[in-house]
Coordinates of C-alpha atoms and ligand atoms in Angstrom, one line a residue:
X154 CA 4.3 18.6 29.8
X155 CA 2.3 16.0 31.6
X156 CA 0.9 13.0 29.8
X157 CA -2.8 12.6 29.9
X158 CA -4.4 9.6 31.7
X159 CA -6.7 9.1 28.8
X160 CA -6.8 5.4 28.3
X161 CA -7.7 5.7 24.7
X162 CA -4.8 7.9 23.7
X163 CA -3.5 5.3 21.3
X164 CA -6.6 4.9 19.2
X165 CA -5.7 7.6 16.7
X166 CA -2.1 8.2 17.6
X167 CA 0.8 8.9 15.2
X168 CA 3.5 6.5 16.2
X169 CA 7.1 6.8 14.8
X170 CA 9.3 3.8 14.6
X171 CA 12.9 4.3 15.6
X172 CA 15.5 1.7 14.5
X173 CA 17.9 2.7 17.3
X174 CA 21.1 1.6 15.6
X175 CA 20.4 3.8 12.7
X176 CA 18.8 6.9 14.1
X177 CA 21.5 9.0 15.7
X178 CA 25.0 8.1 17.1
X179 CA 26.1 10.1 20.1
X180 CA 29.6 8.7 20.6
X181 CA 31.0 8.3 17.1
X182 CA 31.3 4.5 17.0
X183 CA 29.1 4.4 13.9
X184 CA 26.1 2.8 15.8
X185 CA 23.0 4.7 16.8
X186 CA 22.3 4.7 20.5
X187 CA 19.9 5.9 23.2
X188 CA 21.7 9.1 23.9
X189 CA 21.4 9.8 20.2
X190 CA 17.6 9.5 20.5
X191 CA 17.7 11.8 23.5
X192 CA 19.7 14.3 21.5
X193 CA 17.0 14.4 18.8
X194 CA 13.9 14.8 21.0
X195 CA 13.3 18.3 19.7
X196 CA 13.2 16.9 16.2
X197 CA 10.7 14.2 17.2
X198 CA 8.6 16.8 18.9
X199 CA 8.7 18.9 15.8
X200 CA 6.9 16.1 14.0
X201 CA 4.0 16.3 16.4
X202 CA 4.2 12.7 17.3
X203 CA 2.1 11.0 20.0
X204 CA 4.6 8.2 20.5
X205 CA 7.7 6.5 19.3
X206 CA 8.3 2.8 19.1
X207 CA 11.9 1.7 19.5
X208 CA 13.0 -1.5 17.8
X209 CA 15.1 -3.7 20.1
X210 CA 17.9 -2.0 22.0
X211 CA 18.5 -5.0 24.3
X212 CA 21.9 -6.7 24.6
X213 CA 22.3 -8.7 21.4
X214 CA 25.0 -10.1 19.1
X215 CA 22.9 -8.8 16.2
X216 CA 22.4 -12.1 14.5
X217 CA 19.1 -10.5 13.4
X218 CA 19.4 -6.8 13.9
X219 CA 18.7 -7.1 17.7
X220 CA 15.6 -9.4 17.3
X221 CA 17.9 -11.9 18.9
X222 CA 17.8 -10.8 22.6
X223 CA 20.3 -11.9 25.2
X224 CA 18.6 -10.2 28.1
X225 CA 15.1 -8.6 27.9
X226 CA 15.6 -6.4 30.9
X227 CA 18.7 -4.5 30.0
X228 CA 20.2 -2.1 27.4
X229 CA 22.9 -3.3 24.9
X230 CA 26.1 -1.7 26.2
X231 CA 26.8 -0.6 22.5
X232 CA 23.6 1.5 22.7
X233 CA 23.8 2.8 26.3
X234 CA 22.7 1.9 29.8
X235 CA 19.4 1.7 31.7
X236 CA 20.2 5.2 33.0
X237 CA 20.4 6.4 29.4
X238 CA 17.1 4.8 28.9
X239 CA 15.6 6.6 31.9
X240 CA 17.0 9.9 30.6
X241 CA 15.6 9.3 27.2
X242 CA 12.1 8.4 28.3
X243 CA 12.0 11.4 30.6
X244 CA 13.0 13.7 27.8
X245 CA 10.4 12.2 25.5
X246 CA 7.7 12.3 28.1
X247 CA 8.7 15.9 28.8
X248 CA 7.7 16.7 25.2
X249 CA 4.4 14.7 25.4
X250 CA 5.8 11.8 23.4
X251 CA 5.0 8.3 24.7
X252 CA 7.3 5.3 24.3
X253 CA 6.7 1.8 23.0
X254 CA 9.4 -0.9 23.3
X255 CA 9.7 -4.0 21.2
X256 CA 9.0 -7.4 22.9
X257 CA 10.4 -10.5 21.2
X258 CA 8.7 -13.4 22.9
X259 CA 8.8 -16.1 20.3
X260 CA 12.6 -16.6 20.6
X261 CA 15.6 -15.4 22.6
X262 CA 19.1 -15.3 21.3
X263 CA 21.3 -18.3 21.7
X264 CA 23.4 -16.3 24.2
X265 CA 20.5 -15.8 26.6
X266 CA 21.4 -17.4 30.1
X267 CA 18.5 -19.8 29.8
X268 CA 19.6 -21.1 26.5
X269 CA 23.2 -21.5 27.7
X270 CA 21.9 -23.3 30.7
X271 CA 19.8 -25.5 28.5
X272 CA 22.8 -26.5 26.4
X273 CA 24.7 -27.4 29.5
X274 CA 21.9 -29.5 30.9
X275 CA 20.6 -33.0 30.2
X276 CA 17.8 -33.8 27.8
X277 CA 14.5 -33.7 29.6
X278 CA 15.8 -31.3 32.2
X279 CA 13.9 -28.2 33.4
X280 CA 16.4 -26.0 31.7
X281 CA 15.9 -27.7 28.3
X282 CA 12.1 -27.5 28.8
X283 CA 12.2 -23.7 28.5
X284 CA 12.9 -24.1 24.8
X285 CA 11.9 -26.8 22.3
X286 CA 14.4 -29.6 22.3
X287 CA 13.7 -32.9 20.7
X288 CA 15.7 -36.0 19.8
X289 CA 16.4 -36.3 16.1
X290 CA 14.7 -38.9 13.9
X291 CA 16.5 -41.7 11.9
X292 CA 18.9 -44.3 13.1
X293 CA 21.4 -42.0 14.8
X294 CA 19.0 -39.2 15.4
X295 CA 20.6 -37.2 12.6
X296 CA 17.4 -36.2 10.9
X297 CA 15.4 -33.2 12.2
X298 CA 12.4 -34.0 14.5
X299 CA 9.9 -32.5 12.0
X300 CA 9.6 -30.8 8.7
X301 CA 8.9 -27.4 10.1
X302 CA 10.4 -24.6 8.0
X303 CA 12.3 -21.5 9.2
X304 CA 11.8 -18.0 7.9
X305 CA 15.6 -17.6 7.4
X306 CA 16.6 -21.0 6.4
X307 CA 15.4 -24.3 4.9
X308 CA 14.5 -25.8 8.3
X309 CA 13.6 -24.8 11.8
X310 CA 15.8 -27.3 13.6
X311 CA 19.5 -27.2 14.5
X312 CA 21.4 -30.1 16.2
X313 CA 23.5 -29.3 19.2
X314 CA 26.8 -30.8 20.2
X315 CA 26.9 -32.2 23.7
X316 CA 29.5 -31.0 26.2
X317 CA 31.5 -34.2 25.6
X318 CA 31.6 -33.6 21.8
X319 CA 29.0 -36.1 20.7
X320 CA 26.0 -35.0 18.6
X321 CA 23.0 -34.1 20.8
X322 CA 19.4 -33.1 20.6
X323 CA 17.8 -30.7 18.1
X324 CA 16.2 -27.3 19.0
X325 CA 13.5 -25.4 17.2
X326 CA 14.0 -21.9 15.7
X327 CA 11.5 -20.4 13.3
X328 CA 14.1 -17.8 12.5
X329 CA 17.9 -18.0 12.5
X330 CA 19.7 -20.7 14.5
X331 CA 20.8 -18.0 16.8
X332 CA 17.1 -17.4 17.7
X333 CA 15.9 -20.5 19.6
X334 CA 12.1 -20.6 20.1
X335 CA 10.7 -20.6 23.7
X336 CA 8.4 -23.3 24.9
X337 CA 5.2 -21.4 25.6
X338 CA 3.7 -24.5 27.2
X339 CA 6.0 -23.9 30.1
X340 CA 4.6 -21.6 32.8
X341 CA 8.1 -20.3 33.7
X342 CA 8.2 -18.7 30.3
X343 CA 4.9 -17.0 30.9
X344 CA 6.1 -15.6 34.3
X345 CA 9.3 -14.4 32.9
X346 CA 7.7 -12.3 30.1
X347 CA 5.2 -10.8 32.6
X348 CA 8.2 -9.8 34.6
X349 CA 9.7 -8.1 31.6
X350 CA 6.4 -6.3 30.8
X351 CA 6.3 -5.0 34.4
X352 CA 10.0 -4.1 34.3
X353 CA 9.5 -1.7 31.4
X354 CA 6.1 -0.5 32.5
X355 CA 7.6 0.4 35.9
X356 CA 10.2 2.4 34.1
X357 CA 7.5 4.4 32.4
X358 CA 7.1 2.6 29.1
X359 CA 3.6 3.2 27.7
X360 CA 3.3 0.5 25.1
X361 CA 4.7 -2.6 23.5
X362 CA 5.1 -3.9 20.0
X363 CA 4.9 -7.6 20.0
X364 CA 7.2 -9.4 17.6
X365 CA 5.7 -12.3 15.6
X366 CA 2.8 -12.5 18.0
X367 CA 1.2 -15.3 16.1
X368 CA 4.0 -17.9 16.5
X369 CA 4.4 -18.3 20.2
X370 CA 2.3 -21.4 20.6
X371 CA 3.1 -24.6 18.8
X372 CA 1.4 -27.9 18.8
X373 CA 4.1 -29.8 20.7
X374 CA 2.1 -33.0 21.0
X375 CA 4.0 -36.1 19.9
X376 CA 4.5 -37.1 17.2
X377 CA 5.1 -33.5 16.0
X378 CA 2.7 -32.7 13.2
X379 CA 3.8 -32.0 9.7
X380 CA 3.4 -28.6 8.1
X381 CA 1.0 -28.5 5.2
X382 CA 3.0 -29.1 2.0
X383 CA 2.6 -25.5 0.8
X384 CA 3.8 -23.0 3.4
X385 CA 2.8 -19.4 3.0
X386 CA 4.2 -17.3 5.8
X387 CA 2.1 -14.3 4.9
X388 CA -1.2 -16.3 4.9
X389 CA -0.9 -19.4 7.0
X390 CA -3.8 -21.7 7.7
X391 CA -5.6 -20.5 10.7
X392 CA -6.5 -21.9 14.1
X393 CA -5.0 -25.4 13.9
X394 CA -1.8 -25.0 12.1
X395 CA 1.0 -26.7 14.1
X396 CA 3.1 -23.6 14.4
X397 CA 1.2 -20.4 13.4
X398 CA -1.8 -18.5 14.6
X399 CA -3.0 -21.2 16.9
X400 CA -6.2 -20.5 18.9
X401 CA -4.4 -21.1 22.2
X402 CA -1.9 -18.3 21.6
X403 CA -4.6 -15.8 22.6
X404 CA -4.5 -17.0 26.2
X405 CA -1.1 -15.5 26.5
X406 CA -2.4 -12.1 25.5
X407 CA -5.3 -12.3 27.9
X408 CA -2.7 -12.8 30.6
X409 CA -0.7 -9.8 29.4
X410 CA -3.8 -7.6 29.4
X411 CA -4.1 -8.2 33.1
X412 CA -0.6 -6.9 33.5
X413 CA -1.3 -3.9 31.2
X414 CA -4.3 -3.0 33.3
X415 CA -2.3 -2.9 36.5
X416 CA -1.1 0.6 35.2
X417 CA -2.8 3.9 34.9
X418 CA -3.3 4.6 32.1
X419 CA -3.3 0.9 31.1
X420 CA -0.3 0.0 29.0
X421 CA -1.0 -0.6 25.3
X422 CA 0.3 -3.0 22.8
X423 CA 0.3 -3.8 19.1
X424 CA 0.7 -7.2 17.5
X425 CA 2.9 -8.0 14.6
X426 CA 0.9 -10.9 13.3
X427 CA 1.3 -12.0 9.7
X428 CA -2.0 -13.7 9.4
X429 CA -5.2 -13.3 7.5
X430 CA -7.1 -10.1 8.3
X431 CA -10.0 -11.8 10.0
X432 CA -7.6 -13.6 12.3
X433 CA -5.4 -10.6 12.8
X434 CA -8.0 -8.5 14.5
X435 CA -8.4 -11.2 17.2
X436 CA -5.1 -10.1 18.6
X437 CA -6.5 -6.5 18.7
X438 CA -9.4 -7.4 21.0
X439 CA -9.6 -5.0 24.0
X440 CA -9.0 -7.9 26.4
X441 CA -5.8 -8.8 24.5
X442 CA -3.3 -6.6 22.9
X443 CA -5.7 -3.8 21.7
X444 CA -4.1 -3.2 18.3
X445 CA -2.6 -5.3 15.5
X446 CA -0.6 -4.1 12.6
X447 CA -2.6 -3.9 9.4
X448 CA 0.0 -4.3 6.6
X449 CA -2.5 -4.1 3.8
X450 CA -1.4 -0.7 2.4
X451 CA 2.2 -1.8 2.8
X452 CA 1.5 -4.8 0.6
X453 CA -0.7 -2.9 -1.8
X454 CA 0.3 -1.7 -5.3
X455 CA -0.4 1.9 -6.0
X456 CA -3.9 1.4 -7.2
X457 CA -7.1 3.2 -6.2
X458 CA -9.4 0.1 -6.1
X459 CA -6.9 -1.8 -4.0
X460 CA -6.5 1.2 -1.6
X461 CA -10.3 1.7 -1.4
X462 CA -10.9 -1.9 -0.7
X463 CA -8.3 -2.1 2.1
X464 CA -9.5 1.1 3.8
X465 CA -13.2 0.1 3.8
X466 CA -12.5 -3.4 4.9
X467 CA -10.1 -2.6 7.7
X468 CA -12.0 0.3 9.2
X469 CA -15.0 -2.0 9.6
X470 CA -13.0 -5.0 10.7
X471 CA -11.2 -3.1 13.5
X472 CA -14.5 -1.6 14.8
X473 CA -16.1 -5.1 14.9
X474 CA -13.6 -6.1 17.7
X475 CA -13.6 -2.7 19.4
X476 CA -10.2 -1.6 18.2
X477 CA -9.2 1.1 15.8
X478 CA -7.3 0.2 12.6
X479 CA -3.6 0.7 12.3
X480 CA -1.9 1.8 9.0
X481 CA 1.6 1.1 7.9
X482 CA 3.4 2.0 4.7
X483 CA 7.0 1.2 5.7
X484 CA 8.9 -0.5 8.4
X485 CA 12.3 -2.0 9.0
X486 CA 11.5 -5.2 7.2
X487 CA 10.2 -4.0 3.8
X488 CA 11.5 -2.0 0.9
X489 CA 10.7 1.7 1.6
X490 CA 7.4 2.8 0.0
X491 CA 8.9 5.7 -2.0
X492 CA 11.0 3.0 -3.8
X493 CA 8.1 0.5 -4.1
X494 CA 6.1 3.1 -5.9
X495 CA 8.9 4.1 -8.2
X496 CA 9.5 0.6 -9.5
X497 CA 7.6 -0.8 -12.5
X498 CA 4.2 -2.1 -11.3
X499 CA 4.6 -5.8 -10.2
X500 CA 8.4 -5.7 -10.2
X501 CA 10.0 -8.5 -8.2
X502 CA 11.7 -6.5 -5.4
X503 CA 14.2 -9.2 -4.5
X504 CA 15.3 -9.5 -8.0
X505 CA 15.5 -5.8 -8.3
X506 CA 17.7 -5.4 -5.3
X507 CA 20.1 -7.9 -6.7
X508 CA 20.2 -6.6 -10.3
X509 CA 23.2 -4.7 -11.7
X510 CA 21.1 -1.8 -12.8
X511 CA 18.8 -1.3 -9.8
X512 CA 19.4 2.5 -9.7
X513 CA 18.6 2.8 -13.4
X514 CA 15.3 1.0 -13.1
X515 CA 14.0 3.1 -10.2
X516 CA 12.1 6.2 -11.0
X517 CA 12.9 8.1 -7.8
X518 CA 10.8 11.2 -8.6
X519 CA 7.6 9.3 -9.4
X520 CA 8.2 7.1 -6.3
X521 CA 8.6 10.1 -4.1
X522 CA 5.5 11.8 -5.5
X523 CA 3.3 8.7 -4.9
X524 CA 4.9 8.1 -1.5
X525 CA 3.9 11.6 -0.4
X526 CA 0.4 11.1 -1.7
X527 CA 0.1 7.8 0.1
X528 CA 1.5 9.2 3.3
X529 CA -0.9 12.1 3.3
X530 CA -3.8 9.7 2.6
X531 CA -2.6 7.4 5.5
X532 CA -2.5 10.3 7.9
X533 CA -6.1 11.1 7.2
X534 CA -7.4 7.6 7.9
X535 CA -9.2 6.8 11.2
X536 CA -7.0 4.8 13.6
X537 CA -3.3 4.8 14.5
X538 CA -0.7 5.8 11.9
X539 CA 2.7 4.2 12.1
X540 CA 5.6 6.1 10.5
X541 CA 9.0 4.5 10.0
X542 CA 12.0 6.7 10.5
X543 CA 13.1 8.3 7.3
X544 CA 9.8 8.1 5.6
X545 CA 9.1 11.6 6.8
X546 CA 12.1 12.6 4.6
X547 CA 10.8 10.6 1.6
X548 CA 13.9 8.4 1.8
X549 CA 14.3 5.7 -0.7
X550 CA 15.7 2.2 -0.2
X551 CA 19.5 2.0 -0.5
X552 CA 19.8 -0.5 -3.2
X553 CA 23.6 -0.7 -3.7
X554 CA 24.9 -2.0 -0.3
X555 CA 27.9 -4.0 -1.3
X556 CA 27.3 -7.7 -0.7
X557 CA 30.2 -8.0 1.7
X558 CA 28.7 -5.4 3.9
X559 CA 25.2 -7.0 4.3
X560 CA 24.2 -7.5 7.9
X561 CA 20.8 -9.1 7.4
X562 CA 20.8 -12.9 8.1
X563 CA 18.3 -13.4 5.3
X564 CA 21.2 -13.0 2.8
X565 CA 23.4 -15.8 4.2
X566 CA 20.7 -18.0 5.6
X567 CA 18.7 -18.0 2.4
X568 CA 21.7 -18.9 0.4
X569 CA 22.1 -15.5 -1.3
X570 CA 18.6 -15.5 -2.7
X571 CA 17.4 -12.4 -0.8
X572 CA 19.6 -9.4 -0.4
X573 CA 17.5 -8.7 2.7
X574 CA 16.4 -5.7 4.6
X575 CA 19.5 -3.5 5.2
X576 CA 18.5 -1.1 2.5
X577 CA 15.8 0.4 4.7
X578 CA 18.0 0.4 7.8
X579 CA 20.7 2.7 6.7
X580 CA 21.4 5.5 9.2
X581 CA 19.4 8.7 8.7
X582 CA 20.9 11.8 7.1
X583 CA 20.6 14.7 9.4
X584 CA 22.8 17.2 7.6
X585 CA 23.7 17.4 3.9
X586 CA 27.4 17.5 4.6
X587 CA 29.8 16.2 7.3
X588 CA 30.6 12.8 8.6
X589 CA 27.9 10.3 7.9
X590 CA 25.5 13.1 7.1
X591 CA 25.2 14.2 10.7
X592 CA 24.3 10.7 11.9
X593 CA 27.5 10.7 14.1
X594 CA 31.1 11.7 14.1
X595 CA 32.4 8.3 13.4
X596 CA 30.9 7.0 10.2
X597 CA 27.9 4.7 9.7
X598 CA 27.5 1.0 10.3
X599 CA 25.8 0.6 6.9
X600 CA 27.1 2.7 3.9
X601 CA 25.0 5.8 3.1
X602 CA 24.7 6.8 -0.6
X603 CA 25.7 10.3 -1.9
X604 CA 22.0 11.1 -2.7
X605 CA 21.2 11.0 1.0
X606 CA 22.4 14.7 1.0
X607 CA 19.3 15.9 -0.8
X608 CA 17.1 14.2 1.8
X609 CA 18.9 15.5 4.9
X610 CA 16.8 16.9 7.7
X611 CA 18.6 20.3 7.5
X612 CA 17.9 20.6 3.8
X613 CA 14.3 19.6 4.0
X614 CA 13.6 21.8 7.1
X615 CA 14.7 24.8 5.0
X616 CA 12.4 23.9 2.1
X617 CA 8.7 24.5 2.6
X618 CA 7.8 22.1 -0.2
X619 CA 9.8 19.2 1.2
X620 CA 8.4 15.9 2.3
X621 CA 9.4 16.7 5.9
X622 CA 7.5 19.9 5.9
X623 CA 4.5 18.1 4.4
X624 CA 4.6 15.6 7.3
X625 CA 4.9 18.4 9.9
X626 CA 2.0 20.3 8.4
X627 CA -0.1 17.2 8.0
X628 CA 0.4 15.9 11.6
X629 CA -0.4 19.3 13.0
X630 CA -3.5 19.7 10.9
X631 CA -4.6 16.2 11.8
X632 CA -4.5 17.1 15.5
X633 CA -6.7 20.1 14.8
X634 CA -9.2 18.3 12.6
X635 CA -9.5 14.9 14.2
X636 CA -12.8 14.1 15.9
X637 CA -14.3 10.6 15.9
X638 CA -13.2 7.5 14.1
X639 CA -15.8 7.7 11.4
X640 CA -15.1 7.7 7.7
X641 CA -17.6 8.2 4.9
X642 CA -17.0 8.2 1.2
X643 CA -17.0 11.7 -0.4
X644 CA -18.8 12.8 -3.6
X645 CA -15.6 12.4 -5.8
X646 CA -14.9 8.9 -4.7
X647 CA -14.8 6.3 -7.4
X648 CA -12.6 5.1 -10.3
X649 CA -9.2 6.7 -10.0
X650 CA -10.1 9.0 -7.1
X651 CA -10.3 8.2 -3.4
X652 CA -12.3 10.8 -1.5
X653 CA -13.3 10.3 2.1
X654 CA -14.8 12.6 4.7
X655 CA -13.6 12.5 8.3
X656 CA -16.3 14.7 9.7
X657 CA -15.9 18.4 10.6
X658 CA -15.7 19.0 6.8
X659 CA -12.3 17.4 6.6
X660 CA -11.8 15.5 3.3
X661 CA -8.8 13.7 2.0
X662 CA -8.8 13.4 -1.8
X663 CA -6.2 11.3 -3.7
X664 CA -5.9 11.3 -7.5
X665 CA -4.5 8.0 -8.8
X666 CA -5.4 8.9 -12.3
X667 CA -3.2 10.6 -15.0
X668 CA -5.2 13.9 -15.4
X669 CA -5.5 16.6 -12.8
X670 CA -8.9 16.8 -11.1
X671 CA -11.0 19.7 -9.8
X672 CA -11.2 19.9 -6.0
X673 CA -14.4 20.8 -4.1
X674 CA -14.7 24.4 -2.9
X675 CA -13.1 24.8 0.5
X676 CA -9.8 25.5 2.2
X677 CA -6.9 23.4 1.0
X678 CA -5.0 22.6 4.2
X679 CA -2.2 20.3 3.0
X680 CA -1.2 19.0 -0.4
X681 CA 1.3 16.4 -1.4
X682 CA 2.2 18.1 -4.7
X683 CA 1.6 21.6 -5.9
X684 CA -1.8 22.2 -7.5
X685 CA -1.8 22.5 -11.3
X686 CA -3.9 25.4 -12.4
X687 CA -5.8 25.0 -9.1
X688 CA -6.4 21.3 -9.7
X689 CA -5.2 18.3 -7.9
X690 CA -2.3 16.7 -9.9
X691 CA -2.1 13.0 -10.7
X692 CA -0.5 10.9 -8.0
X693 CA -1.3 13.5 -5.4
X694 CA -3.4 13.9 -2.3
X695 CA -5.0 17.1 -0.9
X696 CA -6.8 17.7 2.4
X697 CA -9.7 20.1 1.9
X698 CA -11.9 21.5 4.6
X699 CA -15.3 22.0 3.1
X700 CA -17.7 24.0 5.3
Ligands
LIG27 C1 9.8 -9.6 13.0 C2 10.7 -8.5 12.9 C3 11.9 -8.9 12.1 C4 12.6 -10.0 12.7 C5 11.6 -11.2 13.0 C6 12.2 -12.2 14.0 O1 9.2 -10.0 11.8 O2 10.0 -7.4 12.5 O3 12.8 -7.8 11.9 O4 13.6 -10.5 11.9 O5 10.5 -10.7 13.6 O6 12.3 -11.7 15.3
LIG28 CA1 27.0 5.0 19.3

């Protein structure tokens, strides 16, 4: 199959996120790898995907699941080689599936050659100036240079030890200490990332997911500014905050757009920017990254008014800047949506993960039912749909990972307050029996629960009513039905019912209420739950073609 040159292919694409270490293991070392992905290309094709996005597979000591990159232009030997990458991309392209890779430009790992060189060099040297090194405050410089907080720890500064053993300067890391932040005021950093973008684009990569896109630029003028007293990572102040979502970050993405446009079709990108919606779409402008993740549904409770509001708002907002909206229900950072919807409304998910009776509190059946309804609704929305590996199986969060097997730095760094994100990163079940449920022949790097058997690909493929078969049917129908990017509200919309029309007679109707509802006359193309006496069940979605 040859890929089209359509430069708008991404606008309404279905893009599947692969967390490579947990997708498929080809050599039995318990860790998913690139050959594992290649071995599952038929499966990916059976989902009808337009693209896959691979979370980082670069050399890494895994201080943060691979988001601590040692070398941006290579493959982690634990996951394969560049030749394996080439083989994988050829196999995917051969099935018409495009490939996104993850770019982590805010920070490298502390094992990156540049950081090692910085440690070995003098304060004020060119090598140090690629990162953010500062002298400490206080008499002996033993206080951090500013009060900036880290996402994974109380503060964003760590003091180094000089080669002669004396205490040295401090460096900035908005995440773990193993993730030193780059100095984006340094043109060398700009040039190196453009080199990386070209490196992967030349290898055939079609798109890039940009990690923490809003954090690259900091106000590094002296004295370093203080953070506002209340720090809200999900909703920071905009424009002139010292570390987040600064206006001047956009210059970087305008430079990157020039690189993307060197290719035919132009390479595409999607920003991960945890900022207010009105600010988020700025990253999605056509002369910048083109798309930005909209996490509103991912953050939303299962509630019709909330969903309606997010849909209406985001469709309009994306159009205003010339992008299409994106939709996300799950990813590698959040409790899976089947589980979110099966917990009591408003439950504190961190507390839940740490509780003794987590499994007892979760209503798996209800969660799965709502997750299917939400996924079917998502796949009908205008714009790009991002699907996280395992959600097509209706997988739940694994809540009982033993504390001594936790890999996520959030657990240690946040002093055992958050159990972290491992529960959505457990290797996929491919078969209901066998070693690690078919993930590989040598076990699994995170423990898989017994209930994974019911969700295995082989089981669901053999069951027409499974979540997997619903996804397959939905993505195929979407391809047939999709026309423009318009959405108008349908006649049933209001109260506990969401009803929208995508043109061509295609309507998606979701019943958030407790009683079944009558569907409009027409062909029911896909349903998330069996009809009840011909009516749409509660917590269910139907696609109806009304002609
Ligand atoms: C993003 C990633 C997350 C990672 C962080 C630091 O939020 O999605 O997994 O921990 O960036 O790179
Ligand atoms: Ca492996």
